[in-house]
Short mmCIF file of C-alpha atoms and ligand atoms in Angstrom, two decimals:
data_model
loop_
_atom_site.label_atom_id
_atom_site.label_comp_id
_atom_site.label_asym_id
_atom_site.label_seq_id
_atom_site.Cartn_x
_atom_site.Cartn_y
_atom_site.Cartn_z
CA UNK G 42 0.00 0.00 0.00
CA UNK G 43 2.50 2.78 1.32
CA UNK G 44 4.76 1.85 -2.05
CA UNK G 45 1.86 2.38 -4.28
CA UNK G 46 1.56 5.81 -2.72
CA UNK G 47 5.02 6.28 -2.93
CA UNK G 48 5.15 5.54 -6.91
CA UNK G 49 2.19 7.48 -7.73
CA UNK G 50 4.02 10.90 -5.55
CA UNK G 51 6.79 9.83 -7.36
CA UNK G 52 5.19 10.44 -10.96
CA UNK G 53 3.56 13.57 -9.72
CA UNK G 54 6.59 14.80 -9.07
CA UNK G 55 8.15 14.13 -12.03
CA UNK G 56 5.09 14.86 -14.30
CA UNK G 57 5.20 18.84 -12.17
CA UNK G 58 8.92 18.87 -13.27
CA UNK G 59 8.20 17.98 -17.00
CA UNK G 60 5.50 20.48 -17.26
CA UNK G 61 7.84 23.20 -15.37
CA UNK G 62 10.55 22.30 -18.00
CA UNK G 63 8.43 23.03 -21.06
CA UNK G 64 7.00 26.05 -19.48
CA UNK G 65 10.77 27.37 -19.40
CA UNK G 66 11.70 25.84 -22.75
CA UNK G 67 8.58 27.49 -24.35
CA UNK G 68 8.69 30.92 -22.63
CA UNK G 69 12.19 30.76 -23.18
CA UNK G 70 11.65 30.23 -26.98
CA UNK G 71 9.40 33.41 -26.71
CA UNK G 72 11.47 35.65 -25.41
CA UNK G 73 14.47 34.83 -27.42
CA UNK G 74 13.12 36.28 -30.76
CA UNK G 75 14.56 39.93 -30.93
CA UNK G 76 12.74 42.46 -32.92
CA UNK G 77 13.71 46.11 -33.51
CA UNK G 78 12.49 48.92 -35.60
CA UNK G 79 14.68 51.88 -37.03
CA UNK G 80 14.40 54.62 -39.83
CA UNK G 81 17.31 54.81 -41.74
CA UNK G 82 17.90 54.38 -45.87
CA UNK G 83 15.20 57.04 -46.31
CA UNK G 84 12.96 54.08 -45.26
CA UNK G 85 11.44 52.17 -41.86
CA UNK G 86 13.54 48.69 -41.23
CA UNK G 87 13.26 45.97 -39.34
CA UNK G 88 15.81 42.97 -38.02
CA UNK G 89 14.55 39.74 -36.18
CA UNK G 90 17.03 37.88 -34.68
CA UNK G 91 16.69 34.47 -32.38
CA UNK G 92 19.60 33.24 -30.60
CA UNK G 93 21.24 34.25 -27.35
CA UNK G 94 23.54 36.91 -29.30
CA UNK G 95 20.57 38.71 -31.10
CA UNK G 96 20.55 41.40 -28.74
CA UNK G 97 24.29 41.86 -29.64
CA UNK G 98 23.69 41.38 -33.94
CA UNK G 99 21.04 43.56 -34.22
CA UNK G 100 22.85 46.09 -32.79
CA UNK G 101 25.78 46.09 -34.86
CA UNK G 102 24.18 45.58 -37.54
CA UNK G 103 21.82 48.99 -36.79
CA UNK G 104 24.90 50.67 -36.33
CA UNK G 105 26.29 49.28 -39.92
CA UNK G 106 23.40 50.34 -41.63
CA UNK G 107 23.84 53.98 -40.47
CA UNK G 108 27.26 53.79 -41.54
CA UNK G 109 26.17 52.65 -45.18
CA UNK G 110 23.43 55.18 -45.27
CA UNK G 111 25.82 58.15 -44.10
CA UNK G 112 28.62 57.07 -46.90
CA UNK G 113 25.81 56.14 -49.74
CA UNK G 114 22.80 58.71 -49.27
CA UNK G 115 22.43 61.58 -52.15
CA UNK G 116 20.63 63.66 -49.63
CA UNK G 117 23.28 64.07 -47.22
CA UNK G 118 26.17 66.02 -48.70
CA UNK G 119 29.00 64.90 -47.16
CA UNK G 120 28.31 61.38 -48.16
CA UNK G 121 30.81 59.69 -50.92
CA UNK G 122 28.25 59.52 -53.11
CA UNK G 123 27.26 63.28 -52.83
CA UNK G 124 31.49 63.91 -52.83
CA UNK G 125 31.86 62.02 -56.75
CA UNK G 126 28.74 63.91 -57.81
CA UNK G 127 30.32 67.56 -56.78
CA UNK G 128 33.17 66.47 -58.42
CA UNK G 129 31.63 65.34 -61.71
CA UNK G 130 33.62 66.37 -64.52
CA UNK G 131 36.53 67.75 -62.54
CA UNK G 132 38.14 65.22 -60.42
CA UNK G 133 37.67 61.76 -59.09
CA UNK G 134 37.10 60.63 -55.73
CA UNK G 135 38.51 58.15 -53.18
CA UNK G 136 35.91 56.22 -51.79
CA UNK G 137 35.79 53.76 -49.37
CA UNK G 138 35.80 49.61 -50.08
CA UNK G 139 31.95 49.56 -49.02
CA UNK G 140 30.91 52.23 -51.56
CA UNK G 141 33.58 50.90 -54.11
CA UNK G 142 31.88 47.82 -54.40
CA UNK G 143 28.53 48.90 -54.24
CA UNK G 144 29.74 50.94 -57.88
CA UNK G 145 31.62 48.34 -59.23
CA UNK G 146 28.33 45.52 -58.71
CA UNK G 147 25.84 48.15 -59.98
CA UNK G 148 28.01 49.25 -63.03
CA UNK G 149 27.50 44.96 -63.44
CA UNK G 150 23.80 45.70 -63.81
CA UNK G 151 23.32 49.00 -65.24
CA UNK G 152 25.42 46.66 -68.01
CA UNK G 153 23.16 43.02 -67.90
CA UNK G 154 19.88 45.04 -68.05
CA UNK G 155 21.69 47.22 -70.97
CA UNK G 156 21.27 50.09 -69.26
CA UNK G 157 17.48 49.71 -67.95
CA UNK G 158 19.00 50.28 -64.59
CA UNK G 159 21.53 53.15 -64.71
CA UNK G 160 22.77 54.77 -61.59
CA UNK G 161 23.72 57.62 -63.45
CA UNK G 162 19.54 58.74 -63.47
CA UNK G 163 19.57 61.15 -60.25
CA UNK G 164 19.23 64.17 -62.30
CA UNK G 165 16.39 62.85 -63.63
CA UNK G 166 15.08 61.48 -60.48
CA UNK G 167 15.49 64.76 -58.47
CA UNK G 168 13.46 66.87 -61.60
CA UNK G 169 10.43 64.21 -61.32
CA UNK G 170 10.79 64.81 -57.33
CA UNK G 171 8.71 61.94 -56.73
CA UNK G 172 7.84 61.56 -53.26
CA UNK G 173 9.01 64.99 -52.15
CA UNK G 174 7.39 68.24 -51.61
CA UNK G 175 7.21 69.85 -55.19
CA UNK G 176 6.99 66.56 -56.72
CA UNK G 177 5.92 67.60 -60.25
CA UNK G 178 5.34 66.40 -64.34
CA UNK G 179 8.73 68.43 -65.79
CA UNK G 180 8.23 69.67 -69.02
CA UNK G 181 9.36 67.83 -72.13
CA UNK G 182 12.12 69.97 -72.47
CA UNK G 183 13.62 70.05 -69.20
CA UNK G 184 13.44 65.82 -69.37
CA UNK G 185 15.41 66.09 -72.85
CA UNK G 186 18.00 68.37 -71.32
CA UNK G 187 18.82 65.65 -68.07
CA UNK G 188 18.46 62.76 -70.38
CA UNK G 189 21.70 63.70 -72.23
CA UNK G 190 24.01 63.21 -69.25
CA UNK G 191 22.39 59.73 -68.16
CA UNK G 192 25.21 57.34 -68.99
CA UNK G 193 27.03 54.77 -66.68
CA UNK G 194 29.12 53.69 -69.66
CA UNK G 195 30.42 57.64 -68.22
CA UNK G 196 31.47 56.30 -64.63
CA UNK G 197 34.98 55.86 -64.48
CA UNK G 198 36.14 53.31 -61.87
CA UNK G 199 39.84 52.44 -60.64
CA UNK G 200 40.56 49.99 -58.20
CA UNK G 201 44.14 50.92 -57.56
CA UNK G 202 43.21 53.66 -56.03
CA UNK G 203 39.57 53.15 -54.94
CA UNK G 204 38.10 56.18 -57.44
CA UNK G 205 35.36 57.20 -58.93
CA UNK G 206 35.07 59.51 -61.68
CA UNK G 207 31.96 61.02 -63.22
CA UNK G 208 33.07 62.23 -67.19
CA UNK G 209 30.86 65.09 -67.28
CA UNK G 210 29.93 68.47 -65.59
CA UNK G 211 25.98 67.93 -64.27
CA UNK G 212 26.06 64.20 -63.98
CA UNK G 213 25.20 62.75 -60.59
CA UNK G 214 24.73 59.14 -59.32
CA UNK G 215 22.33 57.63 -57.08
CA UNK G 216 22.63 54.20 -55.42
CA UNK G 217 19.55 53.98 -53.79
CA UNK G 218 18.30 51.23 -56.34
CA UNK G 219 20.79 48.61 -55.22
CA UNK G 220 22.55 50.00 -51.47
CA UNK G 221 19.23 48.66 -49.47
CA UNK G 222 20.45 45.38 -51.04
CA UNK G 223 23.99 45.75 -50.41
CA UNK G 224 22.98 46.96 -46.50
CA UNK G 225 20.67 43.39 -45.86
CA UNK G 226 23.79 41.31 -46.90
CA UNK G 227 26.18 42.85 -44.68
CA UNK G 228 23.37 42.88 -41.92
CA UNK G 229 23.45 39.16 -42.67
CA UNK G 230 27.27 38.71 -42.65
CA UNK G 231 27.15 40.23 -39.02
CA UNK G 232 24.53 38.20 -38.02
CA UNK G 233 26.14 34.68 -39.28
CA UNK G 234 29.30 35.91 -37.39
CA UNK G 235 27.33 36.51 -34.15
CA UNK G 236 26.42 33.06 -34.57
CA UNK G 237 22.72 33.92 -35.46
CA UNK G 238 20.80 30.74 -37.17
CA UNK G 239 17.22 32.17 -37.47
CA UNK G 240 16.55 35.81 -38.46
CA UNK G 241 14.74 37.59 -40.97
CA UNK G 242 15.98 40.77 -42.61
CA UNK G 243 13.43 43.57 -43.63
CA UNK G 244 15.09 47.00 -45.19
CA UNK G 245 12.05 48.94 -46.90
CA UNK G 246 10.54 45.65 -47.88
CA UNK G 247 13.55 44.15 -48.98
CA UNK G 248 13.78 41.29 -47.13
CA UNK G 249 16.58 38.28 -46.83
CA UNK G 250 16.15 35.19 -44.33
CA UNK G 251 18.51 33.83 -42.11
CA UNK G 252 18.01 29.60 -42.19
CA UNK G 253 14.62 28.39 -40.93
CA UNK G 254 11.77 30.25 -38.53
CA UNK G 255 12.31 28.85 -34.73
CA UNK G 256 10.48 25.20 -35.45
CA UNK G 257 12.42 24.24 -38.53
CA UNK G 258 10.30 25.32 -40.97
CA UNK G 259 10.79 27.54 -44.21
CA UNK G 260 9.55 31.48 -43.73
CA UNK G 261 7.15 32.59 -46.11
CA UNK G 262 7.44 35.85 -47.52
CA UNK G 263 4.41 37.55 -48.77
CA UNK G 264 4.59 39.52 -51.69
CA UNK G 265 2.29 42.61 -51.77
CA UNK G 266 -0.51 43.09 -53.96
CA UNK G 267 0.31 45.81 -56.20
CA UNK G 268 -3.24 47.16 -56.49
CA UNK G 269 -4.23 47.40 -52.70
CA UNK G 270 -2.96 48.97 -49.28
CA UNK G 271 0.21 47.82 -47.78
CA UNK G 272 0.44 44.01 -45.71
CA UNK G 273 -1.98 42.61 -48.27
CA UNK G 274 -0.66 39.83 -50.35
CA UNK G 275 -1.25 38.82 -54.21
CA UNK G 276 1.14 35.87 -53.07
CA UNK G 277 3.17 33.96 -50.89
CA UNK G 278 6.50 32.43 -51.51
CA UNK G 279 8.50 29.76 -49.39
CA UNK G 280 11.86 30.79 -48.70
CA UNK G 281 15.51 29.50 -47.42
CA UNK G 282 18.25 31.23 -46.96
CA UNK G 283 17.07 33.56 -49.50
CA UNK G 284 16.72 37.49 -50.29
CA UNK G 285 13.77 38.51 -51.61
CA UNK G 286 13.81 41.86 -53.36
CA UNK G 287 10.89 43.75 -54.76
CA UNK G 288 10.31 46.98 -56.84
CA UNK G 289 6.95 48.40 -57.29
CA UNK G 290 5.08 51.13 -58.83
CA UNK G 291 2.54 51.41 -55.51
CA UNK G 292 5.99 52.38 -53.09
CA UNK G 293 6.07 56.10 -54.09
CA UNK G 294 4.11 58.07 -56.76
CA UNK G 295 1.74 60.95 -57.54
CA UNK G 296 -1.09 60.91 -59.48
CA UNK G 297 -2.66 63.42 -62.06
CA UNK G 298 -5.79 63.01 -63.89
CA UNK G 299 -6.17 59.67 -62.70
CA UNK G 300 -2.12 58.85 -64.17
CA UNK G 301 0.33 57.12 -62.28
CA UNK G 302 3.72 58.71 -61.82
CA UNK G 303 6.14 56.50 -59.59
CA UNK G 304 9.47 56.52 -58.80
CA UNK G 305 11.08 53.91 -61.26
CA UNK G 306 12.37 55.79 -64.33
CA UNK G 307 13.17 54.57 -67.29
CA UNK G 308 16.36 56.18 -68.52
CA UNK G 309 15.95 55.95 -72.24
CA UNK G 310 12.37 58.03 -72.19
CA UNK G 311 13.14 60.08 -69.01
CA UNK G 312 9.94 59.07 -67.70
CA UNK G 313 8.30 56.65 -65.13
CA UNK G 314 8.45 52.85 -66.71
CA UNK G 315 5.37 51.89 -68.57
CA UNK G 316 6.40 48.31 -68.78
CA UNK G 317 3.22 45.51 -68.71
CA UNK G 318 4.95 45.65 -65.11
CA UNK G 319 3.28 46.89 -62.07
CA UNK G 320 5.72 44.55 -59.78
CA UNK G 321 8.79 42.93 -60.41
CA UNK G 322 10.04 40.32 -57.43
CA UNK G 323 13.88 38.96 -57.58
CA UNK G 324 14.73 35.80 -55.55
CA UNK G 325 18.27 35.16 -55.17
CA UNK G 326 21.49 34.41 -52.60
CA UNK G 327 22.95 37.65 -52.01
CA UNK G 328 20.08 41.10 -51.88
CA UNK G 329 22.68 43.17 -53.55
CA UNK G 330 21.68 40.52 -57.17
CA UNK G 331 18.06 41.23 -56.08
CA UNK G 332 18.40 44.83 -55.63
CA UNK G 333 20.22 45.69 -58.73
CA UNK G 334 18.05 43.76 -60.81
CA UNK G 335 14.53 43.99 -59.65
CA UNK G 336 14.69 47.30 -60.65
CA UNK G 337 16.16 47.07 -64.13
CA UNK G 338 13.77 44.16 -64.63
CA UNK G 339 10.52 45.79 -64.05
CA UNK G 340 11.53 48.60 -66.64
CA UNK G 341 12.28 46.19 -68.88
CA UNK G 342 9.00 44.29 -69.32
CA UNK G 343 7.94 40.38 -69.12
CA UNK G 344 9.92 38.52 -71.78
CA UNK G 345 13.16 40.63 -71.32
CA UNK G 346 13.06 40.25 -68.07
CA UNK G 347 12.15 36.25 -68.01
CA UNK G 348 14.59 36.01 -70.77
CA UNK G 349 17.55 37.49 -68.76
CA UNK G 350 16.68 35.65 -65.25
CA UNK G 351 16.65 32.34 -66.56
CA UNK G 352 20.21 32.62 -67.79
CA UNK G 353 21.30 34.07 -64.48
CA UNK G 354 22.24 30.91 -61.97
CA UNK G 355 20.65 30.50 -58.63
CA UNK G 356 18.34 33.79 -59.38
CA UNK G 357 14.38 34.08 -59.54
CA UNK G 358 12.27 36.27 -60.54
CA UNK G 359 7.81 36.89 -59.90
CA UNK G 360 5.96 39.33 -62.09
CA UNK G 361 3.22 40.96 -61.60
CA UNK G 362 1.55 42.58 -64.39
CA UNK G 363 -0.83 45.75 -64.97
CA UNK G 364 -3.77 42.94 -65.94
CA UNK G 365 -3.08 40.65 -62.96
CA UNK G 366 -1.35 38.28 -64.83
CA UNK G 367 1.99 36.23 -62.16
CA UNK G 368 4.73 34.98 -64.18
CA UNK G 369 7.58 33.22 -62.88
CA UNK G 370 10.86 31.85 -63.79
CA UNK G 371 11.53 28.13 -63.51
CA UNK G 372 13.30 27.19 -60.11
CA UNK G 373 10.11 29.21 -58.05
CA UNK G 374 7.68 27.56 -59.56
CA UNK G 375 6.66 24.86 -56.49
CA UNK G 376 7.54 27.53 -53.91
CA UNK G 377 4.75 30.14 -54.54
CA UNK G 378 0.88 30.01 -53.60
CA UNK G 379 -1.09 32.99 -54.82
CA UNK G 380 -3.01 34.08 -52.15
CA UNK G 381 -5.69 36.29 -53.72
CA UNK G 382 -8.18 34.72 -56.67
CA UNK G 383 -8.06 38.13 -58.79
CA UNK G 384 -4.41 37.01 -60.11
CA UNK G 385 -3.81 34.51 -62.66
CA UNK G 386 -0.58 32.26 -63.27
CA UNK G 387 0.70 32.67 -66.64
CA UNK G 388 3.42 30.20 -68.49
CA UNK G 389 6.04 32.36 -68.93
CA UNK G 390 7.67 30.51 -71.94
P1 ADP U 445 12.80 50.98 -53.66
O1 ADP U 445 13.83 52.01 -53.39
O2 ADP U 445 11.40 51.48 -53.66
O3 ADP U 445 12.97 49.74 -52.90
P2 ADP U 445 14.15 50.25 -56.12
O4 ADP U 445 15.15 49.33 -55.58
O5 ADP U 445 13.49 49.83 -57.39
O6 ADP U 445 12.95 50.56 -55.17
O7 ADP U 445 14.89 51.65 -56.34
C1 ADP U 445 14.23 52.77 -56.77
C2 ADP U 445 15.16 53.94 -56.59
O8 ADP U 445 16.25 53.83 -57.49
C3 ADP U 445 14.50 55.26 -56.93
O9 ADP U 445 13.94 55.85 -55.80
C4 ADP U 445 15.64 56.07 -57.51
O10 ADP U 445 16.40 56.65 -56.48
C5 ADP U 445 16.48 55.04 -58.17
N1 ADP U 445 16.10 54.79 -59.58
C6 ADP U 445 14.97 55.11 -60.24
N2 ADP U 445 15.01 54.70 -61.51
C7 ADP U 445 16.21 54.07 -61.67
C8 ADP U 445 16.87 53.45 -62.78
N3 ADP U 445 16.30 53.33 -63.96
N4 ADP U 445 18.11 52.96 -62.56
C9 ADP U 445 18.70 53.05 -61.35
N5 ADP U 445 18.15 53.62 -60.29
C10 ADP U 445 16.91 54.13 -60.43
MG1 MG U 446 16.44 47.93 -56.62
#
């Protein structure tokens, strides 16, 4: 009798201790996700980060976006970038390995999208205005003026020496279409270092994914719907180890007379791209790929842009067209679901 009341104390005991242990396991699990927000990139950004350093990575990694933004931004005039553009036609300019490279890869794609993307379209860019106070439609003649200096074939690079040369007087260069990319990788390369497994990567929307969420599985990113407010999907893709990189025509624009005017430009017309695309989506390894060539891509319309991603290794694109039409190149196609009936899947070949 008394050992029968010993045994079944015994198991209460231990069955108390088991449950204890997975409350601490699971509220542990909890609390170890790390999530902070920051403005920086002319754009909100967020790092998640699980792992007993991610306190430590996120940090760093705030501090090394700042330090990007402060050597890459056209708005603040001390900035390298803002130092080659002063000196356009005049003299080059030293710049640091971090901007260096940032050139030298989007020279890479202002050249593979044959000049779709060119980095040499600020002066265009800051005459439409878009998104700022006086945003504006420029007259025909003041877009024909800026479109003769757009050229990166006139960006003069020389790694001896780390410099950067613009050829003419008036030309100016603008990274923002491909630094948000190069930011999220070297967020990620601080991250891995810190040890960091899990941890998903948002810059503006650009996001790249550490491994798997918490429990093993794949994240899924959502890709917005072009057509409605922000956080609503047209589809969802499963991701690992991936950055996911998307330009749109619904991130910043005006409107006249019912007419769209966003913030992509397309440097041969000096206007916004009227491409069939309203969305363009590039899946690949490193953000700074995605980043230099979602934007190029969307300018450059469906079949130019399928064309050129399928002979690109280990890079993806999703398109979303003005008629709702999703095309997609072929390594995505069993990792997307589209989450909203009013868009259709279309063979791209
Ligand atoms: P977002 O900045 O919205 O994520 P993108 O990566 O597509 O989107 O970059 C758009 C930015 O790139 C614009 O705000 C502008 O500064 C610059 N830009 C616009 N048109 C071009 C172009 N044809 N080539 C290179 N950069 C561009
Ligand atoms: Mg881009």
């Amino acid at each position: 009798m008394l050992l029968i009341v010993d045994n079944a104390l015994i198991i209460m005991v231990l069955l108390i201790f088991i449950i204890l242990i997975l409350i601490f396991i699971t509220g542990n699990n909890k609390k170890s996700y790390i999530v902070r927000e920051f403005y920086s990139l002319g754009t909100s950004n967020q790092l998640k980060a699980y792992g007993k350093n991610a306190i430590k990575a996120i940090n760093q990694s705030i501090k090394k976006v700042y330090e990007i933004d402060n050597k890459m931004s056209v708005f603040k005039i001390n900035s390298e970038i803002s130092k080659i553009n002063k000196n356009a036609g005049s003299q080059s300019q030293i710049v640091g390995d971090d901007t260096y490279y940032v050139i030298h890869k989007a020279i890479k794609y202002c050249l593979l999208s044959k000049g779709a993307f060119d980095i040499t379209v600020r002066p265009l860019v800051s005459l439409w205005g878009i998104g700022k106070e006086g945003q504006q439609i420029p007259s025909s003649n003041e877009i024909k003026d800026k479109l003769k200096i757009i050229n990166y074939k006139d960006i003069v690079i020389d790694k001896n020496d780390n410099s950067i040369f613009l050829k003419n007087k008036k030309q100016e260069i603008d990274v923002g279409g491909i630094a948000k990319g190069y930011a999220a990788d070297e967020v990620k390369n601080i991250m891995i270092k810190k040890g960091i497994k899990s941890a998903l990567i948002n810059l503006g929307g650009n996001i790249l994914v550490i491994g798997t969420k918490s429990d093993g599985t794949p994240w899924n990113v959502g890709i917005q719907d072009p057509f409605r407010t922000r956080g609503e999907f047209a589809l969802t893709i499963s991701v690992l180890n991936k950055s996911v990189v998307t330009s749109g025509n619904y991130e910043r624009y005006f409107e006249v007379e019912g007419k769209r005017f966003h913030h992509i430009i397309n440097p041969s017309t000096g206007y916004p791209s009227e491409s069939d695309i309203v969305s363009a989506t590039i899946i690949s390894n490193n953000s700074i790929d995605g980043d230099g060539l979602s934007t190029g891509v969307y300018i450059m319309g469906v079949q130019k842009a399928i064309k050129l991603i399928e002979e690109i290794e280990d890079v993806d694109a999703i398109l979303i067209t003005k008629s709702k039409e999703v095309y997609v190149t072929s390594g995505m196609m069993e990792k997307f679901t589209i989450t909203s009936d009013e868009f259709v899947y279309k063979n791209a070949v």
